[in-house]
Amino acid sequence: MVEATTSTLDGPHGPSLGARVAARQLSQRRAAYILLAPLLIFFGVSVLYPVFETIRLSFFEIKGLAPPKPVGLGNYVKLWNDENFLRALRVTFYWSFSATFFSVAIGWALAMACALKPKETMIFRVLIFAAYGVSEAVVGFIWLGIYRPDYGLLNGILGGLGLEHLQQAWLGNPATALTAVIVAYVWTQVGLPLMTCFASIQSIPRSYFEAAYIDGAKPISMMRHIVMPLSLPGVRVAIFINLLQSLKAFDLIYMLTGGGPVRTTETVGFFMFRESMLNFKLGYGAASTVVLLVAVLIVSTPLIAQRTRAVK
Amino acid sequence: MIGKTPVWVLPVVALVALIWIVPLIGLVMISIRPLAETTLGWWNLSEVSFTLEAWRTVWDKFPLAYATWVSTKIAVISTLIPMIMAPAAAYAFHFLSFPMRRVLLLIIVNAFVLPNQVVVIPLFLLWRDLGMIDNIWSVIIPFAGLSFAWSVFLVKNYLEDFPTDLIEAAQIDACGPIARFFYIVLPNMLTPIAAVAILQFMWTWNGLLLPVVFLREELPLPALLARVQGVYDNNFDQVAVAAIITTIVPLAIFVIFQRYFTAGAQTKTGSKE
């Protein structure tokens, strides 16, 4: 485009090599900015600006519409002494690690089982994976029905098995509420490790199994020595995605318990929602998300390093 | 795999899958049986009759049709934006040289780890000052902005295998950088664009936090469901219908196109082993 027009203006011998290269670079630069501009505007408004603004707001006390009052590290000191926040932080980590562990463990085991009969188990994989596509709002409604103290499915099953003494208000009891929410969450999340691990196993060259078979290996030892180590890439992907997703958890808690009973199921995400959107302490809420951001960055450093390396 | 596979595999996987869909079966059962029968538990089969009563009344009680329309608008626009912008950006990052290229790319790609709670408070203040609370764009803009991290990465990963001969041939034919994108690269990128579209549509349709905070009356389906469930008590059959309507669109898209999703999940983190 630009190259073609400039060359006609440069006399009979054409422009020098240096001028042509410079013109090409200029046109590339302009094209790049034209193509990138819309994305950069959206990204700036909805990601960069809020991140820096959150950090700035976390140093202010904001009450309703009154002008923000700078409090330095006051919000952070308050968070450090706020039992509810410390509990939310603990709940977030407990929630994230246990949900990720169980989702990946179950998904991986299922993927290995399914890989033994890939064609026959296809429909079952899709059924289990389907839970991943269900909105967390709907998941909340479904699992409320399961945990209902009076006619919930779980208490119904326990009753049918003659285990009436185990029946309880699963979401109302502080001792069981968090576990109950995590179980519902794991139900939705297992599909992802199942898919990534299964894809990893499918990409193992067939010749490995043939060689092992000729050497007289049994399916179980093939599992142990070929499938398990070679499906680790899929496991790694699933761990990272599940872990990052669960650190952001909010939707399901909002639907199932609203953080209760007595704030035992409150994650940092929900703490932020309560402090800033329900109690209107925006600066305090902002400080809590900054702590969450730092925690997520620490947990995801290996992932960031990996992605950064892949960026050429 | 080679050799005889153990016989237990199929029954065990089938059993797990069955347990896995029990909650969904329950949802459907509650919606198509009379409320009186299912209050004792939908699995109670002592008396079974079929009714579409809940499916009929739910439309009068909840603004479901309107919420479906809002959900559709939000999800479609929030999906179209990265579908158009991410390939353009990925092309610029991959094939064009310009100052700050690497730094910008690193910032965008690494935003993947950003918890979306971090953007909520400043955007809430911004929308409030701009009078954009309850405007669907208050949700669409962050939905789109937060998607760029993985969508740019996914498309760019795909471009690694793009034949450079094609680009060079076009360049020799005096095809400019922007024309090269529209005529050569874009038509050959339908696979990653489809992956971006499916994932983004599902996430934006199902999203709850941003609509709950930024919207009041213009509620998409999940937010409406959250509100309805908190208000009414004895109409599980109707809430079940609303839940089915909320989930049917993303679920259908998801099950039909799940192959693309796996491709996305694998490339999304940069692991190409």
Short mmCIF file of C-alpha atoms in Angstrom, two decimals, chain B residues 73-249:
data_model
loop_
_atom_site.label_atom_id
_atom_site.label_comp_id
_atom_site.label_asym_id
_atom_site.label_seq_id
_atom_site.Cartn_x
_atom_site.Cartn_y
_atom_site.Cartn_z
CA LYS B 73 -27.64 -9.06 23.91
CA ILE B 74 -24.90 -9.14 26.54
CA ALA B 75 -23.47 -12.50 25.51
CA VAL B 76 -23.59 -11.83 21.76
CA ILE B 77 -21.98 -8.38 21.92
CA SER B 78 -19.40 -9.48 24.52
CA THR B 79 -18.54 -12.40 22.23
CA LEU B 80 -18.38 -10.44 18.98
CA ILE B 81 -15.90 -7.89 20.36
CA PRO B 82 -13.07 -10.35 21.15
CA MET B 83 -13.95 -12.34 17.99
CA ILE B 84 -13.05 -9.26 15.94
CA MET B 85 -10.39 -7.58 18.05
CA ALA B 86 -8.36 -10.53 19.32
CA PRO B 87 -7.39 -11.83 15.84
CA ALA B 88 -6.41 -8.31 14.71
CA ALA B 89 -4.26 -7.84 17.81
CA ALA B 90 -2.75 -11.33 17.57
CA TYR B 91 -1.84 -10.67 13.93
CA ALA B 92 -0.23 -7.33 14.82
CA PHE B 93 1.73 -8.92 17.66
CA HIS B 94 2.84 -11.85 15.58
CA PHE B 95 3.65 -10.42 12.15
CA LEU B 96 4.27 -6.70 12.57
CA SER B 97 7.11 -4.97 14.33
CA PHE B 98 6.44 -1.86 16.35
CA PRO B 99 7.81 -0.29 19.52
CA MET B 100 6.56 -1.73 22.84
CA ARG B 101 5.37 -4.89 21.09
CA ARG B 102 6.70 -7.32 23.66
CA VAL B 103 5.77 -5.26 26.70
CA LEU B 104 2.18 -4.78 25.54
CA LEU B 105 1.83 -8.44 24.72
CA LEU B 106 3.17 -9.49 28.13
CA ILE B 107 0.78 -7.15 29.93
CA ILE B 108 -2.26 -8.35 27.98
CA VAL B 109 -1.45 -12.05 28.15
CA ASN B 110 -0.60 -12.08 31.84
CA ALA B 111 -3.84 -10.33 32.75
CA PHE B 112 -5.18 -13.90 32.53
CA VAL B 113 -4.49 -14.37 36.23
CA LEU B 114 -6.36 -11.22 37.26
CA PRO B 115 -9.30 -12.02 39.57
CA ASN B 116 -12.28 -10.14 38.17
CA GLN B 117 -13.14 -8.86 41.66
CA VAL B 118 -10.19 -6.50 41.29
CA VAL B 119 -11.92 -4.47 38.58
CA VAL B 120 -15.33 -4.29 40.24
CA ILE B 121 -14.99 -1.34 42.64
CA PRO B 122 -13.34 1.23 40.32
CA LEU B 123 -15.69 0.31 37.50
CA PHE B 124 -18.67 0.61 39.83
CA LEU B 125 -17.54 4.16 40.74
CA LEU B 126 -16.83 4.98 37.10
CA TRP B 127 -20.21 3.71 35.88
CA ARG B 128 -21.98 5.49 38.71
CA ASP B 129 -20.32 8.81 37.80
CA LEU B 130 -21.08 8.28 34.14
CA GLY B 131 -24.68 7.26 34.87
CA MET B 132 -24.08 3.85 33.30
CA ILE B 133 -25.38 1.67 36.12
CA ASP B 134 -28.10 -0.59 34.70
CA ASN B 135 -26.74 -0.06 31.20
CA ILE B 136 -25.73 -3.37 29.61
CA TRP B 137 -22.50 -1.80 28.34
CA SER B 138 -21.33 -1.54 31.96
CA VAL B 139 -21.11 -5.34 31.87
CA ILE B 140 -20.12 -5.81 28.23
CA ILE B 141 -17.02 -3.59 28.41
CA PRO B 142 -15.34 -5.52 31.27
CA PHE B 143 -16.52 -8.88 29.89
CA ALA B 144 -14.75 -8.01 26.64
CA GLY B 145 -11.71 -6.44 28.29
CA LEU B 146 -11.14 -9.39 30.62
CA SER B 147 -11.38 -11.84 27.72
CA PHE B 148 -8.48 -10.41 25.72
CA ALA B 149 -5.83 -12.08 27.89
CA TRP B 150 -6.69 -15.59 26.82
CA SER B 151 -8.28 -14.84 23.44
CA VAL B 152 -5.22 -12.98 22.11
CA PHE B 153 -3.00 -15.73 23.45
CA LEU B 154 -5.12 -18.49 21.95
CA VAL B 155 -5.22 -16.91 18.48
CA LYS B 156 -1.54 -15.98 18.58
CA ASN B 157 -0.58 -19.53 19.52
CA TYR B 158 -2.46 -20.70 16.47
CA LEU B 159 -0.60 -18.20 14.28
CA GLU B 160 2.72 -19.84 15.19
CA ASP B 161 1.91 -22.51 12.63
CA PHE B 162 0.65 -20.07 10.03
CA PRO B 163 2.57 -20.47 6.71
CA THR B 164 4.76 -17.37 6.31
CA ASP B 165 5.05 -18.01 2.54
CA LEU B 166 1.50 -16.76 2.18
CA ILE B 167 2.31 -13.53 3.98
CA GLU B 168 5.49 -12.99 2.01
CA ALA B 169 3.79 -13.67 -1.31
CA ALA B 170 1.16 -11.06 -0.49
CA GLN B 171 3.83 -8.61 0.59
CA ILE B 172 5.65 -9.00 -2.74
CA ASP B 173 2.35 -8.31 -4.48
CA ALA B 174 2.33 -4.93 -2.65
CA CYS B 175 -0.41 -5.96 -0.26
CA GLY B 176 -0.18 -3.67 2.80
CA PRO B 177 -0.10 -4.92 6.40
CA ILE B 178 -3.79 -4.28 7.06
CA ALA B 179 -4.89 -5.77 3.76
CA ARG B 180 -2.74 -8.82 4.51
CA PHE B 181 -4.66 -9.29 7.72
CA PHE B 182 -8.09 -9.05 6.13
CA TYR B 183 -7.39 -11.02 2.95
CA ILE B 184 -4.85 -13.61 4.02
CA VAL B 185 -4.76 -14.19 7.77
CA LEU B 186 -8.35 -13.63 8.93
CA PRO B 187 -10.02 -16.08 6.51
CA ASN B 188 -7.60 -18.78 7.68
CA MET B 189 -8.17 -18.30 11.38
CA LEU B 190 -11.70 -19.61 11.76
CA THR B 191 -10.74 -22.47 14.12
CA PRO B 192 -9.27 -20.36 16.94
CA ILE B 193 -11.94 -17.69 16.44
CA ALA B 194 -14.60 -20.36 16.93
CA ALA B 195 -12.88 -21.50 20.13
CA VAL B 196 -12.78 -17.93 21.41
CA ALA B 197 -16.43 -17.43 20.55
CA ILE B 198 -17.72 -20.57 22.25
CA LEU B 199 -15.83 -20.09 25.50
CA GLN B 200 -16.57 -16.40 25.70
CA PHE B 201 -20.27 -16.89 24.95
CA MET B 202 -20.58 -19.49 27.69
CA TRP B 203 -18.74 -17.40 30.28
CA THR B 204 -20.60 -14.18 29.55
CA TRP B 205 -23.98 -15.89 29.44
CA ASN B 206 -23.30 -17.54 32.81
CA GLY B 207 -21.54 -14.62 34.53
CA LEU B 208 -23.09 -13.49 37.79
CA LEU B 209 -20.81 -11.13 39.73
CA LEU B 210 -20.64 -8.24 37.24
CA PRO B 211 -24.39 -8.22 36.41
CA VAL B 212 -25.31 -8.42 40.10
CA VAL B 213 -23.16 -5.38 40.89
CA PHE B 214 -23.66 -3.21 37.80
CA LEU B 215 -27.25 -3.95 36.76
CA ARG B 216 -30.54 -3.29 38.54
CA GLU B 217 -33.46 -3.97 36.20
CA GLU B 218 -31.68 -5.04 33.02
CA LEU B 219 -30.95 -8.45 34.50
CA PRO B 220 -29.60 -11.39 32.49
CA LEU B 221 -30.92 -14.86 33.29
CA PRO B 222 -28.46 -15.99 36.02
CA ALA B 223 -28.87 -12.71 37.92
CA LEU B 224 -32.65 -12.91 37.61
CA LEU B 225 -32.54 -16.48 38.88
CA ALA B 226 -30.45 -15.42 41.86
CA ARG B 227 -32.98 -12.72 42.70
CA VAL B 228 -36.04 -14.92 42.19
CA GLN B 229 -34.62 -17.73 44.27
CA GLY B 230 -34.06 -15.38 47.16
CA VAL B 231 -37.59 -13.98 47.02
CA TYR B 232 -40.02 -16.82 46.43
CA ASP B 233 -40.22 -19.85 48.58
CA ASN B 234 -42.76 -22.36 47.51
CA ASN B 235 -42.40 -22.46 43.75
CA PHE B 236 -39.48 -24.80 43.14
CA ASP B 237 -41.13 -26.07 39.99
CA GLN B 238 -41.14 -22.62 38.43
CA VAL B 239 -37.60 -21.79 39.56
CA ALA B 240 -36.57 -25.13 38.03
CA VAL B 241 -38.06 -24.05 34.72
CA ALA B 242 -36.24 -20.73 34.95
CA ALA B 243 -33.03 -22.62 35.75
CA ILE B 244 -33.48 -24.87 32.72
CA ILE B 245 -34.08 -21.86 30.47
CA THR B 246 -30.99 -20.19 31.93
CA THR B 247 -28.77 -23.15 31.24
CA ILE B 248 -30.14 -24.65 28.03
CA VAL B 249 -28.46 -22.26 25.57
#
